[in-house]
Amino acid sequence: MGRWEPDARERLERAALELFTEHGFAETTVPQITAHAGLTTRTFFRHFADKREVLFADEEDLPTLAARLVAAAPASMSPMEIVATSLDQVAAAQFGGGIERFRARKRIINSDPGLRERELNKVDALSEALRSGFMDRGVDELTASLVAQVTTTVFGTSIGRWLGHHDGDETPFPDLLRDTLESLRRIMDDPGWDTTTAR
Amino acid sequence: MGRWEPDARERLERAALELFTEHGFAETTVPQITAHAGLTTRTFFRHFADKREVLFADEEDLPTLAARLVAAAPASMSPMEIVATSLDQVAAAQFGGGIERFRARKRIINSDPGLRERELNKVDALSEALRSGFMDRGVDELTASLVAQVTTTVFGTSIGRWLGHHDGDETPFPDLLRDTLESLRRIMDDPGWDTTTAR
């Protein structure tokens, strides 16, 4: 064990985001990150499996958290009720670190197809955790699957809106979540696409 | 140019699916596929960029088709109307080849994390084509993005239901599409999750 560095993880992450942003993800090495953070490579690998994980480590726990919230909800709650009342808690767990950090992260992910694929995989893992959590409550497979996917759609879309904020527009993330959910409800409520009249 | 093989593409695909199923995707080589099909490697590469493309070549055109249908819809139609009336056409274009072929394909994709990532990417490309198609019609970004994602959710879920059919259950794919869309509408219509009362 090396010297105890209480804020090592945070320093490594900040250093990595800076270097990824400045020089590109592919061009940045782990030794460069640790040098920039004033820490050792050994310390880096105590916190992250590889340099990609610096970008995704926060999301590792998201499927677990989502599954826990679904399991803990009162038996009387419908799947969409659970989602609507849990979104805030998931948001609080996910976005403690301030918006600039997430903007930098998103720019880096979007710059690299491999990182983008990894992100799609993480979203899929979250959706799968929700789906199986709902099925464990006795929800039918079709409903469980649709609610899980709607949830990741609303969550992802809200994150995109939040990160895309212009200066001066300061709508808090929980409000964006609720607004996105309401927008989706309105869209689905459009009487124009009644499939009983569509060919 | 080699000898003209009118059904080469189909033969290569059938041979590849058989070998992937029997020996695994990673273990199967292009020369094995062409030998099994009685064709040359050169012919293979006239039809497919690599062995992964045998599984995904059909889907290449899906974003293009979706964008064309969105652009061609009457100006009076709302995004969800366009989706509801276009699903059948997309389904017809996509699933001409019979269910067993698609079941084999799905089993192979699910067996390999790299193929699964590729599939998630294709779904994302379809969603992006729809989103940008709706925005070209003047639909606001939030609605365009949500409708695009709902569409890929409904489409993907319906495919899953269709491929998971048990013997004797012969619901046609267009009916599954409509039923899935209606189920999602009912889920979103659940009064229990009104966000104005949720914390």
CSV table of C-alpha atoms in Angstrom, one decimal, chain A residues 77-81 84-85 88 113-114 116-118 120-121 124 142-143 145-147 149-150 152-154 157 161 178-185 187-196 198-199, chain B residues 77-81 84-85 88 113-114 116-118 120-121 124 142-143 145-147 149-150 152-154 157 161 178-185 187-196 198-199:
chain,number,residue,atom,x,y,z
A,77,MET,CA,-47.1,1.2,-6.7
A,78,SER,CA,-47.3,0.7,-10.4
A,79,PRO,CA,-44.1,0.6,-12.4
A,80,MET,CA,-44.5,4.1,-13.8
A,81,GLU,CA,-45.3,5.4,-10.3
A,84,ALA,CA,-41.7,8.9,-11.3
A,85,THR,CA,-41.0,8.9,-7.6
A,88,ASP,CA,-35.0,12.4,-8.1
A,113,PRO,CA,-16.8,5.7,-31.1
A,114,GLY,CA,-15.5,3.1,-28.7
A,116,ARG,CA,-19.9,5.9,-27.3
A,117,GLU,CA,-20.4,2.1,-27.6
A,118,ARG,CA,-19.5,1.7,-24.0
A,120,LEU,CA,-24.8,2.6,-25.0
A,121,ASN,CA,-23.9,-0.6,-23.2
A,124,ASP,CA,-28.6,-1.1,-21.8
A,142,LEU,CA,-43.9,-6.6,-21.8
A,143,THR,CA,-44.8,-3.8,-19.3
A,145,SER,CA,-39.5,-4.1,-20.7
A,146,LEU,CA,-41.4,-1.0,-21.9
A,147,VAL,CA,-41.2,0.9,-18.6
A,149,GLN,CA,-36.8,1.5,-21.8
A,150,VAL,CA,-39.0,4.6,-21.2
A,152,THR,CA,-33.7,5.2,-19.7
A,153,THR,CA,-35.1,7.3,-22.5
A,154,VAL,CA,-36.4,10.0,-20.1
A,157,THR,CA,-32.9,12.8,-22.7
A,161,ARG,CA,-31.1,18.8,-21.9
A,178,ARG,CA,-40.4,15.7,-14.7
A,179,ASP,CA,-40.8,17.9,-17.8
A,180,THR,CA,-39.3,15.3,-20.0
A,181,LEU,CA,-41.6,12.6,-18.6
A,182,GLU,CA,-44.7,14.9,-19.0
A,183,SER,CA,-43.6,15.7,-22.6
A,184,LEU,CA,-43.4,12.0,-23.4
A,185,ARG,CA,-46.9,11.5,-21.9
A,187,ILE,CA,-46.7,12.8,-27.2
A,188,MET,CA,-48.1,9.3,-26.5
A,189,ASP,CA,-51.5,10.9,-25.8
A,190,ASP,CA,-51.7,12.4,-29.3
A,191,PRO,CA,-55.1,11.2,-30.6
A,192,GLY,CA,-53.9,11.4,-34.2
A,193,TRP,CA,-52.1,8.1,-34.1
A,194,ASP,CA,-54.8,5.9,-32.9
A,195,THR,CA,-53.7,2.6,-34.4
A,196,THR,CA,-57.3,1.3,-34.7
A,198,ALA,CA,-54.3,3.6,-39.0
A,199,ARG,CA,-53.7,1.1,-41.7
B,77,MET,CA,-49.2,14.4,-39.8
B,78,SER,CA,-47.8,14.6,-36.2
B,79,PRO,CA,-44.6,12.6,-35.4
B,80,MET,CA,-46.5,9.8,-33.7
B,81,GLU,CA,-49.0,9.6,-36.5
B,84,ALA,CA,-47.9,4.6,-36.4
B,85,THR,CA,-48.6,4.6,-40.1
B,88,ASP,CA,-45.9,-1.7,-41.2
B,113,PRO,CA,-20.6,-9.0,-26.5
B,114,GLY,CA,-19.0,-7.3,-29.5
B,116,ARG,CA,-24.4,-7.0,-29.1
B,117,GLU,CA,-22.5,-3.6,-29.0
B,118,ARG,CA,-22.8,-3.4,-32.7
B,120,LEU,CA,-27.0,-1.3,-29.9
B,121,ASN,CA,-25.1,1.0,-32.3
B,124,ASP,CA,-28.9,4.2,-32.0
B,142,LEU,CA,-37.3,17.4,-27.4
B,143,THR,CA,-40.3,15.9,-29.2
B,145,SER,CA,-35.8,12.9,-29.8
B,146,LEU,CA,-38.5,11.3,-27.6
B,147,VAL,CA,-40.5,10.1,-30.6
B,149,GLN,CA,-36.5,6.7,-29.0
B,150,VAL,CA,-40.1,5.6,-28.5
B,152,THR,CA,-36.9,2.2,-31.6
B,153,THR,CA,-38.3,0.9,-28.2
B,154,VAL,CA,-41.5,-0.2,-29.8
B,157,THR,CA,-39.7,-4.8,-28.2
B,161,ARG,CA,-41.9,-10.6,-28.9
B,178,ARG,CA,-49.6,-2.1,-32.9
B,179,ASP,CA,-50.2,-4.0,-29.7
B,180,THR,CA,-46.8,-2.9,-28.3
B,181,LEU,CA,-47.5,0.7,-29.2
B,182,GLU,CA,-50.9,0.5,-27.5
B,183,SER,CA,-49.4,-1.1,-24.4
B,184,LEU,CA,-46.9,1.7,-24.2
B,185,ARG,CA,-49.7,4.3,-24.5
B,187,ILE,CA,-48.5,2.5,-19.5
B,188,MET,CA,-47.9,6.2,-20.0
B,189,ASP,CA,-51.6,6.9,-19.3
B,190,ASP,CA,-51.4,5.4,-15.8
B,191,PRO,CA,-52.8,8.2,-13.6
B,192,GLY,CA,-50.8,6.9,-10.6
B,193,TRP,CA,-47.6,8.6,-11.6
B,194,ASP,CA,-48.9,12.1,-12.2
B,195,THR,CA,-45.6,14.1,-11.5
B,196,THR,CA,-47.5,17.1,-10.1
B,198,ALA,CA,-45.2,12.9,-6.9
B,199,ARG,CA,-42.4,14.3,-4.7
